[in-house]
XYZ file of C-alpha atoms in Angstrom:
396
model
C 173.907 37.377 -177.526
C 173.482 39.557 -174.593
C 174.899 38.982 -171.191
C 171.319 39.362 -169.711
C 169.998 36.515 -171.870
C 172.443 34.224 -170.434
C 171.266 35.113 -167.119
C 167.781 34.256 -168.055
C 168.731 30.930 -169.522
C 170.691 29.922 -166.270
C 167.602 31.069 -164.021
C 165.102 29.328 -166.264
C 167.127 25.965 -166.393
C 167.701 26.127 -162.607
C 163.992 26.687 -161.918
C 163.161 23.233 -163.351
C 165.812 21.382 -161.081
C 163.586 20.635 -158.205
C 159.711 20.814 -158.734
C 159.606 17.324 -159.937
C 160.920 16.216 -156.702
C 159.714 18.652 -154.045
C 156.270 18.790 -155.273
C 156.169 15.031 -153.962
C 156.660 15.679 -150.264
C 153.457 17.597 -149.459
C 151.410 15.064 -151.320
C 153.149 12.139 -150.069
C 150.345 10.695 -147.690
C 147.712 11.382 -150.316
C 149.643 9.417 -152.881
C 150.326 6.726 -150.330
C 146.473 6.466 -149.590
C 145.383 6.486 -152.909
C 147.880 4.157 -154.454
C 148.318 1.819 -151.400
C 152.061 2.446 -150.910
C 154.236 1.625 -147.871
C 156.960 4.080 -146.700
C 159.831 2.299 -148.635
C 158.049 2.285 -152.045
C 156.713 5.922 -151.385
C 160.391 6.946 -150.612
C 161.271 5.757 -154.225
C 159.390 8.769 -155.571
C 162.293 10.744 -154.415
C 165.062 8.013 -154.610
C 164.427 7.428 -158.198
C 164.945 10.708 -159.341
C 167.997 11.121 -157.602
C 169.104 7.887 -158.937
C 168.363 9.080 -162.303
C 170.488 12.191 -161.666
C 173.529 9.937 -160.680
C 173.124 7.527 -163.555
C 172.872 10.102 -166.387
C 175.271 12.749 -164.979
C 178.227 10.913 -166.828
C 176.194 10.534 -170.162
C 175.707 14.408 -169.773
C 179.394 14.796 -170.201
C 179.984 12.362 -173.129
C 176.855 13.700 -175.013
C 177.827 17.236 -174.525
C 181.175 16.500 -176.200
C 179.280 15.131 -179.066
C 176.330 17.340 -179.521
C 177.258 20.357 -177.396
C 176.378 21.372 -173.813
C 173.626 23.898 -174.838
C 171.754 21.242 -177.007
C 171.825 18.572 -174.230
C 170.458 21.099 -171.678
C 167.653 21.854 -174.073
C 166.829 18.296 -174.811
C 167.099 17.411 -170.973
C 164.424 20.297 -170.373
C 162.028 18.733 -172.773
C 162.544 15.366 -171.068
C 161.722 16.829 -167.648
C 158.690 18.489 -169.198
C 157.501 15.262 -170.780
C 157.911 13.087 -167.770
C 156.254 15.692 -165.584
C 153.319 16.164 -167.824
C 152.813 12.267 -167.848
C 151.935 12.352 -164.190
C 148.339 13.252 -165.226
C 147.644 9.794 -165.862
C 149.793 8.329 -163.191
C 147.098 6.494 -161.065
C 149.259 3.282 -161.205
C 152.608 3.034 -159.164
C 154.482 1.853 -162.224
C 153.752 5.070 -164.116
C 154.419 7.411 -161.359
C 157.634 5.819 -160.472
C 158.735 5.678 -164.090
C 157.971 9.356 -164.486
C 160.150 10.100 -161.481
C 163.242 7.968 -162.970
C 162.721 9.990 -166.373
C 162.434 13.330 -164.611
C 165.701 12.529 -162.603
C 167.450 11.707 -165.996
C 166.590 14.918 -167.461
C 167.759 16.792 -164.084
C 171.013 14.838 -163.917
C 172.194 15.808 -167.398
C 171.421 19.568 -166.802
C 173.147 19.838 -163.493
C 176.670 19.161 -164.140
C 176.529 20.986 -167.428
C 175.337 24.158 -165.770
C 178.645 24.352 -164.014
C 180.282 24.258 -167.417
C 177.838 26.706 -168.700
C 178.612 29.230 -165.952
C 182.233 28.586 -166.450
C 181.962 29.262 -170.137
C 179.710 32.305 -170.432
C 180.372 34.130 -167.158
C 183.519 35.944 -165.997
C 182.412 35.926 -162.445
C 181.437 32.460 -161.607
C 180.816 32.847 -157.878
C 177.916 35.419 -158.209
C 176.287 33.117 -161.024
C 176.521 29.980 -158.875
C 174.657 31.872 -156.159
C 171.948 33.019 -158.667
C 171.904 29.341 -159.923
C 171.360 27.975 -156.380
C 168.866 30.727 -155.251
C 166.810 29.910 -158.494
C 166.899 26.307 -157.881
C 165.616 27.013 -154.215
C 162.784 29.210 -155.557
C 161.715 26.495 -158.003
C 161.544 24.016 -155.098
C 159.847 26.496 -152.830
C 157.053 27.331 -155.606
C 156.499 23.558 -156.127
C 156.398 22.549 -152.574
C 154.256 25.627 -151.412
C 151.595 25.148 -154.085
C 151.250 21.485 -154.257
C 148.386 20.981 -151.589
C 146.535 24.443 -152.689
C 146.915 23.078 -156.507
C 145.658 19.737 -155.461
C 142.547 21.473 -153.846
C 142.066 23.661 -157.002
C 142.058 20.585 -159.136
C 139.083 18.814 -157.251
C 141.729 16.826 -155.082
C 143.781 15.269 -158.029
C 147.547 15.071 -156.638
C 148.354 13.839 -160.351
C 147.270 16.821 -162.028
C 148.889 18.927 -159.215
C 152.198 17.089 -159.924
C 151.764 17.439 -163.824
C 151.498 21.220 -163.746
C 155.079 21.812 -163.415
C 155.713 20.577 -167.099
C 154.619 24.153 -168.118
C 157.692 25.535 -166.552
C 160.019 23.208 -168.311
C 158.212 23.988 -171.552
C 159.010 27.909 -171.155
C 162.548 27.121 -170.311
C 162.779 24.872 -173.425
C 161.550 27.514 -175.741
C 164.101 30.194 -174.474
C 167.069 27.693 -174.729
C 166.028 26.917 -178.336
C 167.207 30.308 -179.176
C 170.728 29.818 -177.965
C 170.790 26.273 -179.378
C 170.294 27.344 -182.774
C 172.963 30.060 -182.529
C 175.811 27.526 -181.308
C 178.299 25.957 -183.601
C 178.662 22.676 -181.829
C 181.871 21.153 -183.283
C 183.701 24.511 -182.892
C 182.439 25.310 -179.428
C 183.114 21.845 -177.969
C 186.573 21.142 -179.564
C 188.304 21.889 -176.117
C 186.375 19.115 -174.378
C 186.815 16.434 -176.805
C 189.321 14.305 -174.720
C 188.128 15.196 -171.162
C 187.283 12.357 -168.716
C 186.147 12.390 -165.120
C 188.977 12.215 -162.697
C 188.186 9.042 -160.966
C 191.831 8.498 -160.034
C 192.282 11.460 -158.080
C 191.822 11.386 -154.326
C 190.895 15.020 -153.984
C 187.995 14.338 -156.591
C 186.892 11.335 -154.389
C 186.960 13.658 -151.262
C 184.766 16.090 -152.997
C 182.347 13.568 -154.563
C 181.818 11.559 -151.169
C 181.136 14.851 -149.520
C 178.456 15.898 -152.189
C 176.927 12.447 -151.823
C 176.662 12.716 -148.063
C 175.270 16.352 -148.457
C 172.769 15.073 -150.915
C 171.507 12.281 -148.693
C 170.691 14.596 -145.966
C 169.057 17.118 -148.452
C 166.888 14.622 -150.160
C 166.084 12.688 -147.106
C 164.291 15.943 -145.793
C 162.939 16.927 -149.156
C 161.133 13.639 -149.212
C 160.084 13.111 -145.657
C 159.679 16.513 -143.941
C 156.128 16.660 -144.458
C 155.374 13.112 -143.168
C 157.778 13.890 -140.127
C 155.626 17.142 -139.397
C 152.362 15.157 -139.692
C 153.720 12.680 -137.506
C 154.417 15.376 -134.924
C 150.739 16.415 -135.262
C 150.626 18.914 -138.136
C 147.756 18.691 -140.740
C 148.624 17.964 -144.301
C 148.261 21.616 -145.148
C 150.348 22.958 -142.088
C 152.885 20.317 -143.028
C 152.954 21.636 -146.430
C 153.529 25.096 -145.132
C 156.594 23.743 -143.152
C 157.968 22.330 -146.233
C 157.473 25.584 -147.884
C 159.219 27.476 -144.822
C 162.055 24.871 -145.410
C 162.651 25.872 -148.982
C 161.893 29.847 -148.722
C 164.402 30.050 -145.791
C 166.942 28.525 -148.427
C 166.504 31.510 -150.784
C 168.484 34.168 -148.911
C 170.778 31.518 -147.289
C 171.768 30.123 -150.775
C 172.963 33.503 -151.631
C 174.287 34.868 -148.420
C 176.416 32.003 -147.263
C 178.291 31.348 -150.647
C 178.862 35.250 -150.765
C 180.203 35.159 -147.093
C 182.594 32.442 -148.033
C 183.697 34.159 -151.054
C 184.073 37.420 -149.432
C 185.839 36.263 -145.938
C 187.430 32.900 -147.076
C 187.832 30.100 -144.530
C 185.457 27.840 -146.390
C 186.099 25.164 -144.051
C 184.304 26.822 -141.290
C 181.301 27.937 -143.396
C 181.015 24.192 -144.469
C 181.284 22.814 -140.887
C 178.999 25.579 -139.604
C 176.244 24.562 -141.901
C 176.501 20.758 -140.788
C 176.254 21.834 -137.106
C 172.983 23.657 -137.987
C 171.838 20.255 -139.240
C 172.872 18.572 -136.116
C 171.151 21.005 -133.831
C 167.916 20.682 -135.905
C 168.002 17.050 -135.636
C 168.626 17.350 -131.745
C 165.269 19.599 -131.689
C 163.420 17.130 -133.663
C 164.402 14.191 -131.436
C 163.518 16.143 -128.317
C 160.214 17.138 -130.077
C 160.523 20.782 -129.240
C 160.340 23.826 -131.344
C 159.825 22.113 -134.862
C 159.567 25.371 -136.542
C 163.017 26.446 -135.208
C 164.281 23.055 -136.159
C 163.063 23.467 -139.796
C 164.696 26.976 -140.033
C 168.041 25.580 -138.931
C 167.785 22.654 -141.137
C 167.131 24.916 -144.103
C 170.076 27.168 -143.153
C 172.187 24.037 -143.133
C 171.126 22.478 -146.257
C 170.697 25.526 -148.091
C 174.033 26.777 -147.584
C 175.840 23.301 -148.049
C 174.214 22.789 -151.348
C 175.634 26.207 -153.405
C 178.927 25.657 -151.516
C 179.225 22.226 -153.000
C 178.177 23.295 -156.481
C 180.967 26.018 -156.276
C 183.653 23.552 -155.564
C 184.184 22.086 -159.026
C 183.980 25.445 -160.587
C 186.724 26.969 -158.251
C 189.080 24.083 -158.522
C 188.715 23.230 -162.157
C 191.073 25.383 -164.563
C 188.614 25.628 -167.553
C 185.012 24.564 -168.794
C 186.080 21.164 -169.777
C 187.329 20.323 -166.248
C 184.504 21.971 -164.599
C 182.003 19.753 -166.446
C 184.085 16.707 -165.821
C 184.523 17.268 -162.029
C 180.853 18.396 -161.822
C 179.712 15.208 -163.714
C 182.019 12.964 -161.178
C 180.465 14.707 -158.055
C 177.066 14.519 -159.109
C 176.972 10.984 -160.687
C 178.522 9.202 -157.818
C 177.236 11.808 -155.185
C 173.652 11.520 -156.302
C 173.759 7.618 -156.340
C 174.998 8.067 -152.658
C 172.415 10.614 -151.974
C 169.262 8.383 -153.414
C 170.030 6.041 -150.528
C 169.158 8.649 -148.021
C 165.021 8.820 -148.651
C 165.119 5.119 -149.091
C 166.811 4.414 -145.762
C 164.375 6.975 -144.095
C 161.131 4.971 -145.588
C 162.611 1.540 -144.686
C 163.567 2.802 -141.047
C 160.031 4.127 -140.584
C 158.422 0.980 -141.926
C 160.561 -1.155 -139.607
C 160.170 0.910 -136.258
C 157.182 3.049 -136.955
C 158.886 5.817 -135.724
C 161.414 8.565 -137.057
C 163.837 8.286 -134.010
C 166.003 5.614 -135.643
C 166.403 7.714 -138.794
C 167.219 10.813 -137.003
C 170.134 8.884 -135.211
C 171.383 7.419 -138.607
C 171.309 11.170 -140.172
C 173.216 12.201 -137.208
C 175.955 9.822 -137.922
C 176.005 10.840 -141.652
C 176.425 14.505 -140.756
C 179.363 13.608 -138.362
C 181.083 11.866 -141.083
C 180.454 14.822 -143.451
C 182.092 17.110 -141.014
C 185.133 15.272 -140.952
C 185.172 15.181 -144.831
C 184.608 18.904 -144.614
C 187.655 19.475 -142.184
C 189.739 17.497 -144.944
C 188.407 19.697 -147.726
C 189.655 22.706 -145.743
C 192.899 20.964 -145.007
C 193.707 20.666 -148.715
C 192.420 23.869 -150.053
C 193.573 26.229 -147.290
C 191.726 29.420 -145.768
C 192.105 31.581 -148.673
C 190.277 28.955 -151.004
C 192.281 29.926 -153.968
C 193.942 26.597 -154.663
C 193.049 24.574 -157.651
C 193.897 21.099 -156.325
C 192.464 19.031 -158.867
C 194.748 18.460 -161.569
C 193.446 18.427 -165.260
C 192.938 14.946 -166.567
C 193.006 14.783 -170.329
C 193.117 11.647 -172.083
C 191.580 10.059 -175.103
C 188.106 8.395 -174.955
């Protein structure tokens, strides 16, 4: 198959990794009012997908070894589409929360395997990780930006507005099926039959905890940025535009920051710089000044950290098998850590009826993350060329 077709497949898969989550935040207040949910339960609409992502990432590695990476990605796209479509009837909390968990399972199986897909099909992975990240952000931006307008277009139905994103998964599944039928699974996957996640390596745990803390910040604001803006005084539509600004700003950032880190090296300082942007944004939110600037700085920080974190397993793993294994570990444990972020914000808001305690906790999380980023730089060096995670090949 042609190289350009693989690029199309990567873009279509990445576009589906965020709409099931980011479409929730602009409609959060409508959902809470309609279903009578408190902040803690409402936060599960983002927490459960992230938990699903963490729980199913290890299964993605195992199932890809049995049936093939390409087929697992294809089946996961179908799962995302079906779970999103179910939201058309999600007028009871249990069904809506169930759809969130199932969508997270599909996302969780795709995410680590796309790292292996890039390692396998592309000779220049850095550029493809940037494209992967940008495509993912575009999907998030479209879903968050159109959430409220789609609710208005459908006569005020937030459930139909949420279910429309199943069409995106269907389109991707059709394209991926063409690759699936051309892949000889046993021959293609023989090289990863004995690969396990490197749970015994300190370096792997350092990268995994960093990924988890980074995810907790990202998903906390993905879930609660719109309610935060409404708490400041914005209308639902205006708060939705702020979420769109948050995601749209990440598009160039997701490309430029990884490109800069690849071109100039010194990855440690790029990582720390993004975290400092997040701290400045939190300070502005605490002060109640310049919320637009706060959202932009927050977007630069989160938008830069995510692709840098995705690149770490690809840069450090020697082959497709190890890239899949390290990515699966990063994202399984990391997303379980990250899922606690939105839940924590909801609980703190219910307890104190203010977002100030949440800001303070998030600031502590970012500070710890900066310490981990310093250690990541200490291990890899300024040139970022060292592959510090040793291959772990053992029988299942």
